[in-house]
């Protein structure tokens, strides 16, 4: 079974631009979550989608948005990029919602904002 | 809101020895899941082991075992017979009723030959 895939793996943007990251979950998984990882703040939860609906949202500004398609693939968008948005963005999928479902992570997209 | 605390920023361990990584958590939820992940320098988060709050037995997965002490809100990871490939960052995480996965700050493990 293929794992979680994320594209692109690396991205360089300039301040003010917008970016879209993509995540394909493990086949059969319906939940996709996004996380931001920075040296200063560690791993922070962005949002979770299940069956095309956002079920949970972390404490990030409205510049961060996402969506999930009917095939469970998910995209994350960051508008008006700031230097502080430079981070590793990780996507994770799980078969269902619930605290008992482990999440499997993709390799991440490393975003650099210049 | 959940809080995960990992007090050991970095640890060195000799190859073939065991190492214990500390993790304490704080939550008011009755039902929750505890997880450990490994993050090598490549960046990918690798799921290691899971413990449910109602599980009475400690979880074990190969060389990984979780020492779960519910009353103390502690979920330490034990890696037995360390290998050079175990060198990585290790994260303790918890998922409660809000379904958000909250992570600790992580512990860097360096295995010496």
mmCIF file of N, CA and C in Angstrom, chain A residues 21-58:
data_model
loop_
_atom_site.group_PDB
_atom_site.id
_atom_site.type_symbol
_atom_site.label_atom_id
_atom_site.label_comp_id
_atom_site.label_asym_id
_atom_site.label_seq_id
_atom_site.Cartn_x
_atom_site.Cartn_y
_atom_site.Cartn_z
ATOM 1 N N UNK A 21 -0.090 23.624 -1.447
ATOM 2 C CA UNK A 21 0.575 22.348 -1.198
ATOM 3 C C UNK A 21 -0.458 21.235 -1.336
ATOM 4 N N UNK A 22 0.011 20.084 -1.817
ATOM 5 C CA UNK A 22 -0.906 18.982 -2.064
ATOM 6 C C UNK A 22 -0.547 17.755 -1.246
ATOM 7 N N UNK A 23 -1.566 17.005 -0.870
ATOM 8 C CA UNK A 23 -1.365 15.794 -0.072
ATOM 9 C C UNK A 23 -2.313 14.708 -0.554
ATOM 10 N N UNK A 24 -1.762 13.542 -0.840
ATOM 11 C CA UNK A 24 -2.590 12.380 -1.183
ATOM 12 C C UNK A 24 -2.484 11.363 -0.060
ATOM 13 N N UNK A 25 -3.599 11.042 0.587
ATOM 14 C CA UNK A 25 -3.541 10.134 1.739
ATOM 15 C C UNK A 25 -3.366 8.686 1.314
ATOM 16 N N UNK A 26 -3.160 7.842 2.286
ATOM 17 C CA UNK A 26 -3.118 6.405 2.042
ATOM 18 C C UNK A 26 -4.478 5.975 1.511
ATOM 19 N N UNK A 27 -4.475 5.082 0.555
ATOM 20 C CA UNK A 27 -5.720 4.631 -0.049
ATOM 21 C C UNK A 27 -6.687 4.106 1.024
ATOM 22 N N UNK A 28 -7.896 4.611 0.992
ATOM 23 C CA UNK A 28 -8.900 4.188 1.970
ATOM 24 C C UNK A 28 -8.986 5.090 3.189
ATOM 25 N N UNK A 29 -7.996 5.924 3.394
ATOM 26 C CA UNK A 29 -8.035 6.867 4.516
ATOM 27 C C UNK A 29 -8.886 8.062 4.157
ATOM 28 N N UNK A 30 -9.725 8.468 5.093
ATOM 29 C CA UNK A 30 -10.654 9.553 4.811
ATOM 30 C C UNK A 30 -10.325 10.843 5.555
ATOM 31 N N UNK A 31 -9.398 10.735 6.489
ATOM 32 C CA UNK A 31 -9.040 11.917 7.280
ATOM 33 C C UNK A 31 -7.647 12.401 6.882
ATOM 34 N N UNK A 32 -7.538 13.699 6.668
ATOM 35 C CA UNK A 32 -6.244 14.311 6.350
ATOM 36 C C UNK A 32 -6.034 15.497 7.276
ATOM 37 N N UNK A 33 -4.861 15.518 7.906
ATOM 38 C CA UNK A 33 -4.502 16.626 8.797
ATOM 39 C C UNK A 33 -3.243 17.292 8.289
ATOM 40 N N UNK A 34 -3.113 18.566 8.614
ATOM 41 C CA UNK A 34 -1.934 19.331 8.223
ATOM 42 C C UNK A 34 -1.264 19.899 9.474
ATOM 43 N N UNK A 35 0.074 19.913 9.432
ATOM 44 C CA UNK A 35 0.863 20.429 10.540
ATOM 45 C C UNK A 35 1.977 21.317 10.001
ATOM 46 N N UNK A 36 2.323 22.306 10.816
ATOM 47 C CA UNK A 36 3.459 23.150 10.503
ATOM 48 C C UNK A 36 4.564 22.860 11.509
ATOM 49 N N UNK A 37 5.781 22.669 11.023
ATOM 50 C CA UNK A 37 6.893 22.414 11.930
ATOM 51 C C UNK A 37 7.974 23.457 11.718
ATOM 52 N N UNK A 38 8.282 24.203 12.774
ATOM 53 C CA UNK A 38 9.360 25.184 12.754
ATOM 54 C C UNK A 38 10.272 24.950 13.951
ATOM 55 N N UNK A 39 11.528 25.373 13.849
ATOM 56 C CA UNK A 39 12.444 25.188 14.991
ATOM 57 C C UNK A 39 11.944 25.902 16.248
ATOM 58 N N UNK A 40 11.313 27.035 16.071
ATOM 59 C CA UNK A 40 10.902 27.811 17.231
ATOM 60 C C UNK A 40 9.607 27.359 17.875
ATOM 61 N N UNK A 41 8.640 26.997 17.064
ATOM 62 C CA UNK A 41 7.305 26.639 17.573
ATOM 63 C C UNK A 41 7.048 25.141 17.608
ATOM 64 N N UNK A 42 7.945 24.370 17.034
ATOM 65 C CA UNK A 42 7.740 22.923 17.013
ATOM 66 C C UNK A 42 6.645 22.534 16.036
ATOM 67 N N UNK A 43 5.964 21.443 16.356
ATOM 68 C CA UNK A 43 4.893 20.930 15.497
ATOM 69 C C UNK A 43 3.568 21.500 15.949
ATOM 70 N N UNK A 44 2.891 22.168 15.040
ATOM 71 C CA UNK A 44 1.605 22.780 15.365
ATOM 72 C C UNK A 44 0.535 22.315 14.392
ATOM 73 N N UNK A 45 -0.614 22.003 14.948
ATOM 74 C CA UNK A 45 -1.742 21.530 14.164
ATOM 75 C C UNK A 45 -2.375 22.686 13.398
ATOM 76 N N UNK A 46 -2.582 22.466 12.108
ATOM 77 C CA UNK A 46 -3.228 23.489 11.273
ATOM 78 C C UNK A 46 -4.721 23.218 11.138
ATOM 79 N N UNK A 47 -5.065 22.113 10.520
ATOM 80 C CA UNK A 47 -6.472 21.727 10.375
ATOM 81 C C UNK A 47 -6.578 20.267 9.977
ATOM 82 N N UNK A 48 -7.793 19.771 10.112
ATOM 83 C CA UNK A 48 -8.095 18.387 9.741
ATOM 84 C C UNK A 48 -9.347 18.350 8.892
ATOM 85 N N UNK A 49 -9.307 17.538 7.858
ATOM 86 C CA UNK A 49 -10.456 17.351 6.985
ATOM 87 C C UNK A 49 -10.895 15.900 7.012
ATOM 88 N N UNK A 50 -12.185 15.720 6.974
ATOM 89 C CA UNK A 50 -12.764 14.386 6.926
ATOM 90 C C UNK A 50 -13.988 14.448 6.034
ATOM 91 N N UNK A 51 -14.022 13.583 5.041
ATOM 92 C CA UNK A 51 -15.140 13.570 4.087
ATOM 93 C C UNK A 51 -15.432 14.961 3.567
ATOM 94 N N UNK A 52 -14.389 15.638 3.127
ATOM 95 C CA UNK A 52 -14.476 16.951 2.462
ATOM 96 C C UNK A 52 -14.894 18.089 3.387
ATOM 97 N N UNK A 53 -14.977 17.831 4.672
ATOM 98 C CA UNK A 53 -15.395 18.862 5.622
ATOM 99 C C UNK A 53 -14.273 19.131 6.618
ATOM 100 N N UNK A 54 -14.053 20.400 6.892
ATOM 101 C CA UNK A 54 -13.062 20.736 7.910
ATOM 102 C C UNK A 54 -13.639 20.417 9.281
ATOM 103 N N UNK A 55 -12.987 19.525 10.003
ATOM 104 C CA UNK A 55 -13.510 19.089 11.298
ATOM 105 C C UNK A 55 -12.837 19.787 12.458
ATOM 106 N N UNK A 56 -11.652 20.304 12.196
ATOM 107 C CA UNK A 56 -10.864 20.884 13.272
ATOM 108 C C UNK A 56 -9.954 21.939 12.708
ATOM 109 N N UNK A 57 -9.663 22.950 13.513
ATOM 110 C CA UNK A 57 -8.779 23.998 13.044
ATOM 111 C C UNK A 57 -7.882 24.424 14.198
ATOM 112 N N UNK A 58 -6.615 24.649 13.909
ATOM 113 C CA UNK A 58 -5.679 25.144 14.904
ATOM 114 C C UNK A 58 -5.695 26.658 14.950
#
